[in-house]
Amino acid sequence: MDFFEFIKSRRTIRKFKSTPLTAEQLKRYIDAARVAPSAANMQPLKYIAVSNPDMSEKIFPFVKWAGYLAGEYNPKDGEHPTAYVAVCADTDIRQSGYDVDMGAAVENMILAALADGVGSCWIGSIDHEKISELLEIPDNLKLLCVLALGYPAETPEETVICDESVKYFIGENGNLHVPKRSIDDVLIKTF
Ligand SMILES: Cc1cc2nc3c(=O)[nH]c(=O)nc-3n(C[C@H](O)[C@H](O)[C@H](O)COP(=O)(O)O)c2cc1C
């Protein structure tokens, strides 16, 4: 697959096979995050890698899945992510303005993982306090989000946006359908 098609093929994965990931794999994805663009090159982001199955299961209750489907699309037993990366801002380096860096870094991790055949779900809806406690995150690090990872056990599809609804939905084939605005909707002018 060429790189353009590879980028377009990425969909968020919320159902995973039980095959574990190694600590080395996560280190590679974090290495990809490390070299992402960073405002003023301040590089305020720090990461915690979780490939241990017991710790991954302990994180699971503190992350929320597919808000539009109100619990209907939660990963079932045997479909849980097998690994997580917790993304933190080091407030000794930057006290605010790290969110855009986070976007670039997380996308780098998502694509590095995908190149390995590993799917992921970027999760902003988390219990920050509980996960920080569980992972013993030091006070100077602010937990921003987690990336849940594992080998995909679903094949979500991009679909044409209908009636302006951005809500993903389960299609007749059982796959998650993710509405995307068309190129003509988002490219508003060409000079
Ligand atoms: C900042 C951010 C936070 C997100 N938080 C969650 C979340 O808490 N739970 C979840 O299931 N998906 C979450 N997602 C995934 C989005 O729902 C998903 O990217 C969107 O529906 C589009 O689907 P796609 O990634 O397959 O293109 C998040 C994505 C982003 C960029």
PDB file of N, CA, C and O and ligand atoms in Angstrom, residues 10-12 14 64-66 121-125 168 178 180, ligand 1:
ATOM      1  N   ARG A  10      -6.310   4.256   7.831  1.00  0.00           N
ATOM      2  CA  ARG A  10      -6.341   4.234   9.310  1.00  0.00           C
ATOM      3  C   ARG A  10      -7.737   4.526   9.840  1.00  0.00           C
ATOM      4  O   ARG A  10      -8.346   5.502   9.449  1.00  0.00           O
ATOM      5  N   ARG A  11      -8.248   3.657  10.670  1.00  0.00           N
ATOM      6  CA  ARG A  11      -9.486   3.931  11.416  1.00  0.00           C
ATOM      7  C   ARG A  11      -9.212   3.582  12.870  1.00  0.00           C
ATOM      8  O   ARG A  11      -8.408   2.711  13.167  1.00  0.00           O
ATOM      9  N   THR A  12      -9.906   4.273  13.743  1.00  0.00           N
ATOM     10  CA  THR A  12      -9.820   3.947  15.165  1.00  0.00           C
ATOM     11  C   THR A  12     -10.303   2.520  15.403  1.00  0.00           C
ATOM     12  O   THR A  12     -11.339   2.117  14.862  1.00  0.00           O
ATOM     13  N   ARG A  14     -11.450  -0.347  18.235  1.00  0.00           N
ATOM     14  CA  ARG A  14     -11.933  -0.490  19.614  1.00  0.00           C
ATOM     15  C   ARG A  14     -12.175  -1.936  19.993  1.00  0.00           C
ATOM     16  O   ARG A  14     -12.616  -2.223  21.101  1.00  0.00           O
ATOM     17  N   LYS A  64     -13.214   5.485  28.486  1.00  0.00           N
ATOM     18  CA  LYS A  64     -14.583   5.411  27.931  1.00  0.00           C
ATOM     19  C   LYS A  64     -14.522   5.251  26.410  1.00  0.00           C
ATOM     20  O   LYS A  64     -13.732   5.918  25.740  1.00  0.00           O
ATOM     21  N   TRP A  65     -15.400   4.410  25.901  1.00  0.00           N
ATOM     22  CA  TRP A  65     -15.351   4.034  24.488  1.00  0.00           C
ATOM     23  C   TRP A  65     -16.559   4.571  23.727  1.00  0.00           C
ATOM     24  O   TRP A  65     -17.679   4.485  24.219  1.00  0.00           O
ATOM     25  N   ALA A  66     -16.293   5.030  22.514  1.00  0.00           N
ATOM     26  CA  ALA A  66     -17.344   5.316  21.518  1.00  0.00           C
ATOM     27  C   ALA A  66     -18.569   5.996  22.123  1.00  0.00           C
ATOM     28  O   ALA A  66     -19.667   5.428  22.137  1.00  0.00           O
ATOM     29  N   CYS A 121      -6.762   3.200  19.638  1.00  0.00           N
ATOM     30  CA  CYS A 121      -7.829   4.175  19.905  1.00  0.00           C
ATOM     31  C   CYS A 121      -7.259   5.264  20.801  1.00  0.00           C
ATOM     32  O   CYS A 121      -6.792   4.988  21.909  1.00  0.00           O
ATOM     33  N   TRP A 122      -7.300   6.468  20.293  1.00  0.00           N
ATOM     34  CA  TRP A 122      -6.877   7.644  21.047  1.00  0.00           C
ATOM     35  C   TRP A 122      -8.003   7.944  22.031  1.00  0.00           C
ATOM     36  O   TRP A 122      -9.156   8.141  21.619  1.00  0.00           O
ATOM     37  N   ILE A 123      -7.725   7.982  23.305  1.00  0.00           N
ATOM     38  CA  ILE A 123      -8.796   8.144  24.297  1.00  0.00           C
ATOM     39  C   ILE A 123      -8.546   9.370  25.169  1.00  0.00           C
ATOM     40  O   ILE A 123      -7.594   9.427  25.950  1.00  0.00           O
ATOM     41  N   GLY A 124      -9.442  10.347  24.970  1.00  0.00           N
ATOM     42  CA  GLY A 124      -9.382  11.557  25.779  1.00  0.00           C
ATOM     43  C   GLY A 124     -10.304  11.474  26.986  1.00  0.00           C
ATOM     44  O   GLY A 124     -10.105  12.150  27.986  1.00  0.00           O
ATOM     45  N   SER A 125     -11.316  10.611  26.866  1.00  0.00           N
ATOM     46  CA  SER A 125     -12.309  10.485  27.935  1.00  0.00           C
ATOM     47  C   SER A 125     -11.821   9.436  28.938  1.00  0.00           C
ATOM     48  O   SER A 125     -12.138   8.249  28.831  1.00  0.00           O
ATOM     49  N   TYR A 168     -20.632   8.243  14.290  1.00  0.00           N
ATOM     50  CA  TYR A 168     -20.348   6.914  13.732  1.00  0.00           C
ATOM     51  C   TYR A 168     -21.472   5.980  14.166  1.00  0.00           C
ATOM     52  O   TYR A 168     -22.147   6.196  15.176  1.00  0.00           O
ATOM     53  N   VAL A 178     -17.785   5.195   9.826  1.00  0.00           N
ATOM     54  CA  VAL A 178     -17.306   6.481  10.342  1.00  0.00           C
ATOM     55  C   VAL A 178     -17.500   7.550   9.266  1.00  0.00           C
ATOM     56  O   VAL A 178     -16.782   7.565   8.264  1.00  0.00           O
ATOM     57  N   LYS A 180     -17.155  10.763   7.192  1.00  0.00           N
ATOM     58  CA  LYS A 180     -16.101  11.778   6.997  1.00  0.00           C
ATOM     59  C   LYS A 180     -16.621  12.822   6.012  1.00  0.00           C
ATOM     60  O   LYS A 180     -17.254  12.466   5.001  1.00  0.00           O
TER      61      LYS A 180
HETATM   62  C1  LIG B   1      -8.548  14.062  20.967  1.00  0.00           C
HETATM   63  C2  LIG B   1      -9.324  12.791  20.705  1.00  0.00           C
HETATM   64  C3  LIG B   1      -9.977  12.183  21.749  1.00  0.00           C
HETATM   65  C4  LIG B   1     -10.685  10.986  21.532  1.00  0.00           C
HETATM   66  N1  LIG B   1     -11.269  10.375  22.601  1.00  0.00           N
HETATM   67  C5  LIG B   1     -11.926   9.206  22.412  1.00  0.00           C
HETATM   68  C6  LIG B   1     -12.506   8.533  23.535  1.00  0.00           C
HETATM   69  O1  LIG B   1     -12.441   8.996  24.671  1.00  0.00           O
HETATM   70  N2  LIG B   1     -13.093   7.329  23.322  1.00  0.00           N
HETATM   71  C7  LIG B   1     -13.178   6.776  22.061  1.00  0.00           C
HETATM   72  O2  LIG B   1     -13.722   5.670  21.923  1.00  0.00           O
HETATM   73  N3  LIG B   1     -12.644   7.402  20.967  1.00  0.00           N
HETATM   74  C8  LIG B   1     -12.024   8.592  21.114  1.00  0.00           C
HETATM   75  N4  LIG B   1     -11.441   9.225  20.033  1.00  0.00           N
HETATM   76  C9  LIG B   1     -11.522   8.611  18.700  1.00  0.00           C
HETATM   77  C10 LIG B   1     -12.576   9.345  17.820  1.00  0.00           C
HETATM   78  O3  LIG B   1     -13.858   8.963  18.247  1.00  0.00           O
HETATM   79  C11 LIG B   1     -12.333   8.948  16.354  1.00  0.00           C
HETATM   80  O4  LIG B   1     -11.080   9.429  15.943  1.00  0.00           O
HETATM   81  C12 LIG B   1     -13.421   9.533  15.433  1.00  0.00           C
HETATM   82  O5  LIG B   1     -14.667   8.940  15.705  1.00  0.00           O
HETATM   83  C13 LIG B   1     -13.091   9.324  13.954  1.00  0.00           C
HETATM   84  O6  LIG B   1     -12.864   7.967  13.676  1.00  0.00           O
HETATM   85  P1  LIG B   1     -11.523   7.479  12.960  1.00  0.00           P
HETATM   86  O7  LIG B   1     -10.398   7.726  13.954  1.00  0.00           O
HETATM   87  O8  LIG B   1     -11.748   6.039  12.692  1.00  0.00           O
HETATM   88  O9  LIG B   1     -11.327   8.301  11.724  1.00  0.00           O
HETATM   89  C14 LIG B   1     -10.742  10.417  20.225  1.00  0.00           C
HETATM   90  C15 LIG B   1     -10.066  11.070  19.164  1.00  0.00           C
HETATM   91  C16 LIG B   1      -9.369  12.223  19.405  1.00  0.00           C
HETATM   92  C17 LIG B   1      -8.634  12.900  18.254  1.00  0.00           C
END
